[in-house]
Structures are given as C-alpha cells and as structure tokens.
Coordinates of C-alpha atoms in Angstrom, one line a residue:
M1 CA 9.7 -3.2 24.7
K2 CA 12.1 -6.3 25.5
K3 CA 14.8 -4.0 26.1
I4 CA 13.0 -2.0 28.4
N5 CA 12.0 -5.0 30.6
N6 CA 15.4 -6.6 30.5
E7 CA 16.7 -3.7 32.0
F8 CA 14.2 -3.4 34.7
L9 CA 15.1 -6.6 35.3
K10 CA 19.1 -6.1 35.9
T11 CA 19.3 -2.9 37.2
S12 CA 17.8 -1.0 40.5
H13 CA 15.0 1.4 40.1
Q14 CA 12.2 3.2 41.8
F15 CA 9.5 1.3 40.8
D16 CA 7.8 -1.4 43.2
T17 CA 6.6 -3.7 40.3
V18 CA 7.3 -4.3 36.6
I19 CA 4.8 -6.5 34.4
W20 CA 5.1 -7.4 30.9
V21 CA 2.0 -8.5 29.1
T22 CA 2.0 -9.9 25.6
V23 CA -1.5 -8.6 24.5
S24 CA -1.4 -10.0 20.5
E25 CA -4.3 -10.1 18.1
K26 CA -6.7 -11.7 20.3
A27 CA -6.8 -9.5 23.4
S28 CA -9.0 -10.9 26.5
V29 CA -9.0 -9.4 29.7
K30 CA -9.1 -12.7 31.2
A31 CA -5.6 -13.6 29.5
A32 CA -4.1 -10.0 31.0
Q33 CA -5.6 -10.8 34.3
E34 CA -3.7 -13.7 34.4
V35 CA -0.1 -12.5 33.6
I36 CA -0.6 -9.8 36.1
R37 CA -2.1 -12.3 38.7
N38 CA 0.7 -14.5 38.4
K39 CA 3.3 -11.3 38.5
L40 CA 1.9 -10.3 41.9
Q41 CA 1.5 -13.6 43.1
I42 CA -2.2 -13.7 43.8
P43 CA -2.8 -17.0 45.9
D44 CA -5.5 -19.7 44.3
S45 CA -8.0 -18.9 47.1
M46 CA -8.3 -15.2 46.3
W47 CA -8.6 -16.0 42.6
Q48 CA -10.1 -19.3 41.6
G49 CA -13.9 -19.2 41.1
R50 CA -14.2 -15.7 41.3
T51 CA -15.7 -13.7 38.3
E52 CA -13.8 -11.2 36.0
D53 CA -14.9 -8.0 37.7
E54 CA -14.0 -9.5 41.4
R55 CA -10.3 -10.6 40.1
A56 CA -10.0 -7.0 38.6
T57 CA -10.8 -5.7 42.3
E58 CA -8.4 -8.0 43.6
I59 CA -5.7 -6.7 41.4
F60 CA -6.5 -3.2 42.0
N61 CA -6.6 -3.2 45.7
I62 CA -2.9 -4.6 45.2
M63 CA -1.5 -2.1 42.2
K64 CA -2.9 0.7 44.0
T65 CA -0.6 0.6 46.8
R66 CA 2.3 0.1 44.6
R67 CA 4.2 2.4 42.1
F68 CA 4.1 0.2 39.1
V69 CA 5.4 0.0 35.3
L70 CA 2.7 -2.2 33.2
L71 CA 4.1 -3.0 29.7
L72 CA 1.7 -3.8 26.9
D73 CA 3.1 -5.4 23.8
D74 CA 1.8 -5.7 20.5
V75 CA -2.1 -4.1 21.2
W76 CA -4.5 -4.6 18.6
Q77 CA -7.7 -3.0 19.8
R78 CA -8.7 -0.7 23.0
L79 CA -7.8 -2.3 26.3
D80 CA -10.0 -1.1 29.2
L81 CA -7.3 -1.1 32.3
S82 CA -10.3 -0.6 34.4
K83 CA -11.9 -3.7 33.7
I84 CA -8.4 -5.2 33.8
G85 CA -8.2 -3.9 37.3
V86 CA -5.2 -1.7 36.7
P87 CA -5.3 1.7 38.5
L88 CA -4.9 4.7 36.1
P89 CA -1.6 6.0 36.0
E90 CA -1.6 9.6 37.6
I91 CA 0.6 12.1 39.2
R92 CA -0.2 10.9 42.5
N93 CA 0.8 7.5 42.3
R94 CA 3.6 8.3 39.4
S95 CA 2.9 4.7 38.1
K96 CA 3.6 4.2 34.0
V97 CA 1.6 2.2 31.3
I98 CA 3.7 1.7 27.9
I99 CA 1.9 0.2 25.1
T100 CA 3.3 -0.8 21.5
T101 CA 0.9 -0.8 18.6
R102 CA 0.9 -0.9 14.6
I103 CA -2.2 1.0 14.8
Q104 CA -1.8 4.8 15.4
E105 CA -5.4 5.1 16.2
I106 CA -5.3 2.8 19.3
C107 CA -3.2 5.4 21.1
N108 CA -6.0 7.9 20.7
E109 CA -8.7 5.4 22.1
M110 CA -6.2 4.4 25.1
E111 CA -5.9 8.0 25.6
V112 CA -2.1 8.0 25.7
Q113 CA -0.5 11.0 27.0
R114 CA 2.9 10.8 24.6
I115 CA 3.3 8.9 21.2
F116 CA 6.7 7.8 19.9
R117 CA 6.7 6.7 16.2
V118 CA 9.5 4.0 15.9
E119 CA 11.0 4.7 12.8
C120 CA 13.3 2.4 10.5
L121 CA 16.7 2.3 11.6
A122 CA 19.6 4.7 10.3
Q123 CA 21.9 2.7 7.7
E124 CA 24.7 2.2 10.4
E125 CA 22.7 0.6 13.0
A126 CA 20.8 -1.7 10.2
L127 CA 23.9 -2.9 8.8
A128 CA 25.3 -3.2 12.6
L129 CA 22.2 -5.3 13.3
F130 CA 22.1 -7.3 10.3
L131 CA 26.0 -8.2 10.6
E132 CA 25.2 -9.4 14.3
K133 CA 22.8 -11.7 12.9
V134 CA 25.0 -13.0 10.5
G135 CA 28.2 -13.7 12.9
E136 CA 31.6 -13.3 12.8
N137 CA 32.5 -16.8 11.5
T138 CA 30.4 -16.3 8.5
L139 CA 31.7 -12.8 7.8
T140 CA 35.2 -13.9 7.7
S141 CA 34.6 -16.9 5.6
H142 CA 35.1 -14.9 2.6
P143 CA 36.6 -11.7 1.9
D144 CA 33.9 -10.4 -0.4
I145 CA 31.1 -11.6 1.9
S146 CA 31.1 -8.3 3.8
R147 CA 30.5 -6.1 0.7
L148 CA 27.8 -8.6 0.0
S149 CA 26.1 -8.0 3.3
E150 CA 25.7 -4.6 2.7
K151 CA 23.9 -5.0 -0.3
M152 CA 21.3 -7.4 1.6
A153 CA 21.1 -5.3 4.7
E154 CA 20.1 -2.1 1.9
W155 CA 17.4 -4.5 0.6
C156 CA 15.8 -4.4 4.2
K157 CA 15.2 -0.7 4.3
G158 CA 16.0 -0.4 8.0
L159 CA 13.2 -2.8 8.8
P160 CA 14.6 -4.8 12.3
L161 CA 12.2 -7.5 11.7
A162 CA 13.7 -8.0 7.9
L163 CA 17.1 -7.3 9.0
I164 CA 17.0 -10.2 11.5
T165 CA 15.2 -12.5 9.5
V166 CA 17.4 -12.1 6.4
G167 CA 20.5 -12.0 8.9
R168 CA 19.9 -15.1 10.3
A169 CA 18.8 -16.9 7.0
M170 CA 22.5 -16.1 6.1
A171 CA 24.4 -17.3 8.9
N172 CA 26.8 -20.2 8.3
K173 CA 26.7 -19.3 4.9
N174 CA 30.3 -19.3 3.9
S175 CA 30.5 -19.7 0.1
L176 CA 30.3 -16.5 -2.2
H177 CA 27.7 -18.5 -4.5
E178 CA 25.4 -18.6 -1.8
W179 CA 25.4 -15.0 -1.0
D180 CA 25.1 -14.2 -5.0
Q181 CA 22.1 -16.6 -4.9
A182 CA 20.4 -15.3 -1.9
I183 CA 20.8 -11.6 -3.5
Q184 CA 19.0 -12.6 -6.9
E185 CA 16.1 -14.4 -4.6
L186 CA 15.7 -11.2 -2.4
E187 CA 15.4 -8.9 -5.9
K188 CA 13.2 -11.3 -7.5
F189 CA 11.5 -13.9 -5.2
P190 CA 12.2 -12.9 -1.5
V191 CA 10.1 -15.4 0.1
E192 CA 12.4 -18.2 -1.1
I193 CA 14.9 -16.9 1.7
S194 CA 14.5 -18.8 4.6
G195 CA 12.1 -17.5 7.4
M196 CA 10.8 -15.0 5.1
E197 CA 7.2 -16.4 4.7
G198 CA 7.2 -17.7 8.4
Q199 CA 8.9 -15.3 10.4
L200 CA 8.6 -12.0 8.3
Y201 CA 5.3 -11.9 6.1
N202 CA 3.3 -13.7 8.2
V203 CA 4.0 -11.6 11.1
L204 CA 3.8 -8.4 9.0
K205 CA 0.4 -10.1 7.5
F206 CA -1.2 -9.3 10.8
S207 CA -1.6 -5.7 9.9
Y208 CA -3.1 -6.5 6.7
E209 CA -5.6 -9.0 8.3
N210 CA -6.8 -6.7 10.6
L211 CA -7.8 -4.0 8.0
R212 CA -11.4 -3.0 8.3
D213 CA -12.7 -4.7 5.3
D214 CA -12.2 -6.5 1.8
I215 CA -12.2 -3.5 -0.2
T216 CA -9.4 -1.9 2.1
K217 CA -7.4 -4.7 1.5
S218 CA -8.0 -4.6 -2.3
C219 CA -6.6 -0.9 -1.8
F220 CA -3.6 -2.1 -0.1
I221 CA -2.5 -4.7 -2.4
Y222 CA -3.0 -2.3 -5.2
C223 CA -0.4 -0.3 -4.2
S224 CA 2.1 -2.8 -4.8
F225 CA 1.2 -2.4 -8.7
F226 CA 3.4 0.7 -8.3
P227 CA 7.3 0.4 -8.6
K228 CA 9.4 0.1 -5.4
G229 CA 9.8 3.4 -3.6
Y230 CA 7.5 5.2 -6.0
E231 CA 5.3 8.2 -4.5
I232 CA 1.9 7.9 -5.7
R233 CA -0.2 10.6 -5.4
N234 CA -3.2 10.1 -3.4
D235 CA -5.7 11.5 -6.3
E236 CA -4.3 9.5 -8.8
L237 CA -4.2 6.2 -6.6
I238 CA -8.2 6.9 -5.6
E239 CA -9.1 7.7 -9.4
H240 CA -7.5 4.3 -10.2
W241 CA -9.2 2.6 -7.5
I242 CA -12.3 4.0 -8.4
G243 CA -11.9 2.7 -12.3
E244 CA -11.4 -0.6 -10.9
G245 CA -14.7 -0.6 -9.6
F246 CA -14.2 -0.6 -5.5
F247 CA -16.4 2.2 -4.9
Y248 CA -19.1 0.8 -7.2
G249 CA -22.5 2.8 -6.7
V250 CA -21.7 5.9 -5.3
D251 CA -20.8 9.1 -7.0
I252 CA -17.1 10.7 -7.5
Y253 CA -17.0 12.7 -4.3
E254 CA -18.3 9.9 -2.0
A255 CA -15.8 7.7 -3.8
R256 CA -12.8 10.1 -3.3
R257 CA -13.9 10.5 0.5
R258 CA -13.7 6.9 0.7
G259 CA -10.5 6.9 -0.6
H260 CA -8.9 9.2 1.7
K261 CA -10.0 7.7 4.5
I262 CA -8.9 4.3 3.5
I263 CA -5.5 5.9 2.9
E264 CA -5.8 7.2 6.3
D265 CA -6.5 3.6 8.0
L266 CA -3.6 2.3 5.7
K267 CA -1.1 4.9 7.1
N268 CA -2.4 4.4 10.6
A269 CA -1.9 0.7 10.4
C270 CA 1.8 1.5 9.4
L271 CA 1.3 0.1 5.8
L272 CA 1.8 3.4 3.9
E273 CA 4.0 6.3 4.6
V274 CA 3.9 9.7 3.8
G275 CA 5.7 10.3 0.4
D276 CA 9.5 12.3 0.9
G277 CA 8.4 14.9 -1.5
F278 CA 4.7 16.0 -1.1
K279 CA 2.3 15.6 1.7
E280 CA -0.4 14.2 -0.6
C281 CA 1.6 11.3 -2.0
I282 CA 2.2 8.0 -0.2
K283 CA 4.6 5.4 -0.8
M284 CA 5.3 1.9 0.5
H285 CA 8.2 0.4 2.2
D286 CA 10.1 -1.9 0.3
V287 CA 9.9 -4.7 2.6
I288 CA 6.0 -4.0 2.8
H289 CA 5.7 -3.6 -0.9
D290 CA 6.8 -7.4 -1.4
M291 CA 4.6 -8.7 1.1
A292 CA 1.6 -7.0 -0.4
L293 CA 2.9 -8.8 -3.8
W294 CA 3.2 -11.9 -2.1
I295 CA -0.3 -11.7 -0.6
G296 CA -1.6 -10.4 -4.1
Q297 CA -0.3 -13.8 -5.7
E298 CA -2.0 -15.8 -3.2
C299 CA 0.6 -16.0 -0.7
G300 CA 3.2 -16.8 -3.4
K301 CA 1.0 -19.7 -5.0
K302 CA 0.4 -17.7 -8.1
I303 CA 3.2 -15.6 -8.8
N304 CA 2.0 -14.7 -12.3
K305 CA -1.2 -13.4 -10.9
I306 CA 0.4 -9.9 -10.8
L307 CA 3.7 -8.9 -12.7
V308 CA 5.1 -5.5 -11.8
R309 CA 8.3 -5.1 -13.8
E310 CA 10.8 -2.4 -14.6
S311 CA 13.2 -1.7 -17.4
L312 CA 12.7 -4.9 -19.3
G313 CA 14.2 -3.6 -22.9
H314 CA 12.5 -5.5 -25.5
V315 CA 9.7 -7.7 -24.0
E316 CA 10.2 -10.9 -26.4
A317 CA 7.7 -13.6 -26.7
E318 CA 9.4 -15.9 -24.7
R319 CA 9.1 -13.2 -21.4
V320 CA 5.2 -13.2 -21.7
T321 CA 4.2 -16.7 -21.5
S322 CA 3.2 -15.8 -17.8
W323 CA 1.1 -13.2 -19.1
K324 CA -1.5 -15.7 -19.8
E325 CA -2.1 -16.4 -16.2
A326 CA -1.9 -12.5 -15.1
E327 CA -4.6 -10.3 -13.8
T328 CA -2.5 -7.3 -13.6
I329 CA 0.3 -6.3 -15.6
S330 CA 2.5 -3.4 -14.6
L331 CA 5.3 -2.2 -16.8
W332 CA 7.6 0.9 -16.2
G333 CA 10.7 2.2 -17.0
W334 CA 12.8 4.1 -19.7
N335 CA 14.1 0.7 -21.0
I336 CA 11.1 -0.7 -22.3
E337 CA 11.2 -0.3 -25.9
K338 CA 8.9 -3.1 -27.4
L339 CA 6.1 -5.2 -26.7
P340 CA 5.1 -8.4 -27.9
G341 CA 2.8 -8.5 -30.8
T342 CA -0.5 -10.9 -29.7
P343 CA -0.4 -11.7 -26.3
H344 CA -2.9 -14.0 -25.2
C345 CA -4.2 -12.4 -21.8
S346 CA -7.5 -13.8 -20.9
N347 CA -7.6 -13.1 -17.4
L348 CA -5.9 -9.6 -17.6
Q349 CA -8.2 -7.0 -15.9
T350 CA -5.5 -4.2 -15.2
L351 CA -2.8 -3.1 -17.6
F352 CA -0.1 -0.5 -16.7
V353 CA 2.5 0.8 -19.4
R354 CA 3.8 3.9 -17.8
E355 CA 6.8 5.9 -18.1
C356 CA 8.3 3.8 -20.8
I357 CA 9.8 7.1 -22.4
R358 CA 11.4 4.8 -25.6
L359 CA 8.1 3.1 -26.3
R360 CA 6.6 4.6 -29.7
T361 CA 4.0 2.2 -30.5
F362 CA 2.1 -1.0 -29.8
P363 CA 2.0 -3.8 -32.1
R364 CA -1.0 -4.3 -34.2
G365 CA -3.4 -6.6 -32.5
F366 CA -1.8 -6.4 -29.1
F367 CA -5.3 -6.0 -27.5
H368 CA -7.0 -8.6 -29.6
F369 CA -6.8 -11.3 -26.6
M370 CA -7.7 -9.2 -23.5
P371 CA -11.6 -9.3 -23.2
L372 CA -11.5 -8.5 -19.6
I373 CA -9.5 -5.6 -19.3
R374 CA -10.9 -2.9 -17.1
V375 CA -8.2 -0.5 -16.3
L376 CA -5.4 0.7 -19.1
D377 CA -3.1 3.3 -17.9
L378 CA -0.7 4.4 -20.5
S379 CA 0.3 8.0 -19.2
A380 CA 3.5 9.4 -19.2
T381 CA 5.0 7.4 -21.9
P382 CA 5.9 10.6 -23.9
C383 CA 6.9 8.9 -27.2
L384 CA 3.4 7.6 -28.0
T385 CA 1.7 9.3 -30.8
N386 CA -1.3 7.0 -31.5
L387 CA -3.7 4.8 -29.4
P388 CA -3.1 1.2 -29.9
D389 CA -5.3 -0.6 -32.6
G390 CA -8.1 -2.4 -31.0
I391 CA -8.6 -0.2 -28.2
D392 CA -12.2 0.3 -29.2
G393 CA -12.8 -3.6 -28.8
L394 CA -12.1 -3.6 -25.0
M395 CA -15.5 -3.1 -23.9
N396 CA -15.1 -3.5 -20.4
L397 CA -12.9 -0.9 -20.2
E398 CA -13.8 1.7 -17.1
Y399 CA -10.6 3.4 -16.9
I400 CA -8.4 5.3 -19.5
N401 CA -5.4 7.5 -18.4
L402 CA -3.5 9.0 -21.6
S403 CA -2.1 11.8 -19.6
M404 CA 1.5 13.2 -20.9
T405 CA 1.6 11.2 -24.0
K406 CA 1.6 12.4 -27.5
I407 CA -1.3 11.2 -28.5
R408 CA -3.3 13.9 -30.8
E409 CA -6.7 12.3 -31.3
L410 CA -9.2 10.3 -29.6
P411 CA -10.4 7.6 -31.9
I412 CA -13.9 7.4 -33.0
G413 CA -14.3 4.1 -32.2
I414 CA -14.1 5.0 -28.4
K415 CA -17.7 5.7 -28.2
K416 CA -18.2 2.0 -28.4
L417 CA -16.8 1.9 -24.4
T418 CA -20.3 2.1 -22.9
K419 CA -18.7 1.4 -19.3
L420 CA -16.2 3.8 -19.3
R421 CA -16.4 6.0 -16.1
C422 CA -12.8 7.7 -15.5
L423 CA -10.8 9.2 -19.0
L424 CA -8.0 11.2 -18.3
L425 CA -6.1 13.5 -21.0
D426 CA -4.0 15.8 -19.1
G427 CA -1.0 17.5 -20.2
L428 CA -1.6 16.5 -23.6
P429 CA -0.3 18.4 -26.9
P430 CA -3.3 19.8 -29.0
F431 CA -6.0 17.4 -29.0
V432 CA -8.8 16.5 -31.3
I433 CA -12.0 14.7 -29.8
P434 CA -14.7 13.8 -32.7
P435 CA -17.9 15.1 -32.2
H436 CA -20.5 12.7 -30.9
V437 CA -17.6 10.4 -29.1
I438 CA -17.7 12.2 -25.4
S439 CA -21.6 11.9 -25.4
S440 CA -21.9 8.4 -26.5
L441 CA -19.9 7.4 -23.2
S442 CA -23.0 7.3 -20.8
S443 CA -21.4 5.8 -17.8
L444 CA -18.7 8.6 -17.6
Q445 CA -18.2 10.5 -14.0
L446 CA -14.8 11.7 -14.4
F447 CA -13.2 13.8 -17.3
S448 CA -10.1 15.8 -17.1
M449 CA -8.4 17.4 -19.8
Y450 CA -6.1 19.6 -18.0
D451 CA -2.5 21.7 -18.1
G452 CA -1.7 21.7 -22.0
N453 CA -4.7 21.2 -24.1
A454 CA -6.5 24.2 -23.2
L455 CA -10.2 24.5 -24.5
S456 CA -10.5 27.2 -27.3
S457 CA -13.9 27.9 -29.2
N458 CA -13.4 25.1 -31.4
H459 CA -14.3 22.8 -28.4
E460 CA -17.7 24.1 -27.8
H461 CA -19.2 20.7 -29.0
L462 CA -17.1 19.0 -26.1
L463 CA -18.9 21.4 -23.4
E464 CA -22.1 20.2 -24.7
E465 CA -21.5 16.8 -24.6
L466 CA -20.3 16.7 -21.5
E467 CA -23.1 18.3 -20.3
S468 CA -25.2 15.9 -21.3
I469 CA -23.9 13.0 -19.8
E470 CA -26.3 12.4 -16.7
S471 CA -23.9 10.3 -14.7
M472 CA -20.9 13.0 -14.9
D473 CA -19.7 13.8 -11.6
E474 CA -16.0 15.7 -12.0
I475 CA -14.9 17.8 -14.9
S476 CA -11.0 19.1 -14.7
L477 CA -10.6 21.8 -17.7
S478 CA -8.0 24.3 -18.7
F479 CA -9.2 27.3 -21.0
C480 CA -7.7 29.6 -23.6
S481 CA -10.7 31.1 -24.9
V482 CA -13.2 33.5 -23.0
V483 CA -16.1 32.1 -25.3
A484 CA -15.4 28.7 -24.2
L485 CA -14.9 29.7 -20.4
D486 CA -18.6 31.7 -20.6
K487 CA -20.2 28.4 -21.9
F488 CA -18.8 26.4 -19.1
Q489 CA -20.0 29.1 -16.7
S490 CA -23.4 29.5 -18.4
S491 CA -23.9 25.8 -17.3
D492 CA -25.2 25.1 -13.9
K493 CA -24.4 21.1 -14.7
L494 CA -20.7 22.0 -15.9
L495 CA -20.3 24.3 -12.8
R496 CA -21.5 21.8 -10.2
C497 CA -18.9 19.2 -11.8
G498 CA -16.3 21.6 -12.3
K499 CA -12.9 20.9 -10.4

C-alpha cells in the first residue's frame, strides 16, 4: 500500500486527489475525516464547530467533483464511507477506494468488487528482502554469513514482517558466532531476537486480540500444540476442542458446528491456512505458530507452560524438570524411544504422545502424579501394545485417543473414568472391550471404533452398552457381521448417533 501511495506521489497520473488514511484497530469516522480534511485543505472556518454530519457534507461536496484514490490501510471493522463523506466509486466518477485488512469478512461487509489475497513471498523474493535489510557490509564481513542468511530467511517462511524484523536484527552482526547463536535462538526461543516481540509478535498479536471471544482465542492457541507445518484434520482438531471442554453444555453436533465456525473465523483472520494436501485440513504459518506458543506461554513469561517437542530421543529426567510447570506437553517424532519414570506434573491438563514410532511402552508409574490431566492422545504410536499402567487413576480424563496403535484390549479399570466424553479407537488390530466397561462411562458423548477393528457378532454387548448411555451423541463403527449390522440398524438410538 505504501508503494502504491509513493508511486502516485512521484509519477504523473489521471487522478485529481490521492488520500492515504491509516485506519488501524480503533477506527473512527472523526479521525478519517480529519486526515481527508487536511489533504483537501478545507479551511478552519468551514470545519471548526461543525458536527460530524456537516463535516461529511463538506468533504462530499469537494470530492464529488474530483477523480480520487482513497487508500484505507489496516481496516479492522466496517467503515461507512457515506458517514465520512466519501462518494462511492462508480463508473461515472472513475474513482477508486483500496483497503487492506487482515480480516476477509471486512471485504464482504464493505462490498468490495475485487479481492486480492497477499500471499507470502516466494523463496527468491524473500531472500532478497532479507539480504537488503541485513546490508552489504554485514554480508561481506565473513564468507559463511551468506549461507547462514539463507537459513535465517527460510525460517521466516516468506512473511515480509518477519523477514524485515529478523534482517534488521542481524544488520551489523559481523561474527560467525553471533549468526550461529541467532539461528539457535530462532529455532528454540525466537522472541530473544531483537525486535521480535515489539515489532513482530505484538503487531501480529492484534489479529489474535480481535478474535470474537476467549473460546476462539483458546482454540487458536491450541493449534500450536501440533508441530510446525503439521496439517491438522478439521474434525480431529474439533474433537480435541470438545475434549478440552471448550463447548460444554451442548451436544456433539452443535459443538462440531461451533468448531467449524471457529476454524473459518481463524482462516478469515489469516491466523490459519488451508492445508496443502486436503481441503478439510488446516495448518499454521511457522511464524504464527511461534507467536501462538508465545501468547500461550503468557507472552514468554512462563515458557514451560506449553511444551511442544519433536524427536527428543531418550527423554531423560534432567529434561523433564520443566514438566512440573507444564499445563500442556506435546511429544512427537520417530526418534522418541523412552520416557522418564515418574514425572511430577501436578499442573498437566493435556498430554500428546503421538507418532512416536519407536516408543513401545510407558514406564510403570508414569501417570501417578498427573491428577488434573483431561486430554490424553497416544494416537499413531504404532509399537505401543498396552495401555500405560495407572491410566484408570486419571479421574479427570475427558478425551482418550488410542487410534492407530497396537493396543489390543481396553483395561477394565477404564470404567472408573466417569467424566470421559470422547473415546477414539480407530484403526486398531482386533480389539477386546470387556463387558460393562463402556456402559459405565456415563458421560460418553463420542465413541469411534472405525477402520480396522470391525464389529462382529461377538460385539453384541458393545452395541447394547452404547445404546444404554443417555449422553451418547455420535458413534462411528465398522462392521464385518450382518448380525451386528442388523442389531445396529434395529436401534433408533444407535441409528440417530451413527456416523
């Protein structure tokens, strides 16, 4: 937008007047009128003491006679141009109004005719911008800095604000040690880089602060529990939100509706993107991911509140001292083989141990000091054959996901988890559920045992138990038996819940 404005200033054009207005978060008709008044050079005698409507009339009477371009930068809510006094552009007056906004819905509310999504920069453009901000003197001060600058530019993932902020921070950094250290900080603690908090995160944070409500904000932070670049299925994400209690007091169908609405709101605010692989997936830009973690960690004041770790190898005791403070721990990666014995996690509410293909078991006593844990996701950990000892003591659990593991039996002690609302058992080998376990889960709303462990005639008791749960809203099942399928179809309750 600045470039467009500057081009008008230095080149000849067909417009009589070009006006730039920075609208920002707290937009007001009065502030916009003042900027336009100064550009139109309306004298004090025709301005002071006038009402807002009278000032709008004055602006309108001047602008209707001119061919103008009005640049409205950083619009956060609908602006009524007629209240400001701006004539609506039309074919006859050949005037233009251009707006920038982070919220796609603003474009609809202001009835724009053409929408251009400003994508992140391509790799070559991104590197060129980064090198420009670093400066020639720094780039030539050491032969390896050019190579390291490419690595730092790659971290920014084409986001201009990040490229400019990090590039400026590295200007005049002439030693290899400073560059190596900065790269390590970007990967682990990006906020430590000069300007990251004030010039980058706090600017991006406006989008977060303008979200609809606290639930939407919590849902946004939750997306950072997944690794950078991870494409999250919309339904899977919403099921986690349900397990976290973000939609208490409604059935699963209403919760899913609200969840999809929140995903659309986050995409419209440019805080989430559509996944590359599937339309029904979302992802986070890497810089937005880091910002979400930073916000979730109370703007960096409690860096151990949310721990997201990939490929740690052996998670030894000295590495888990920070777990005492954690409310969320998210462990991912093929390299995780071993977990510590009895970590003390008195604040822990959410635990992911996912896609850890070398992890075979949990140490005895692992769950003994996790009294508050509410969400447990062990999915896609294919060598895991038994549920961890002590899981039946997690009395606050509301969500368990054992999908795509090698677990073959649900322990009878699970029946103690009377707060459990979501139980996901998809893609499992032949699986045993002891009688009277499911029917004891009186709060269960969502049950899924799909794709892999098909129901046979031996599962008749499971159907009867699912049918007996009053709170049940949604059931997903596979069948390999006509008897089991007939039993399912003969129940109005099961048919209503079937997905």
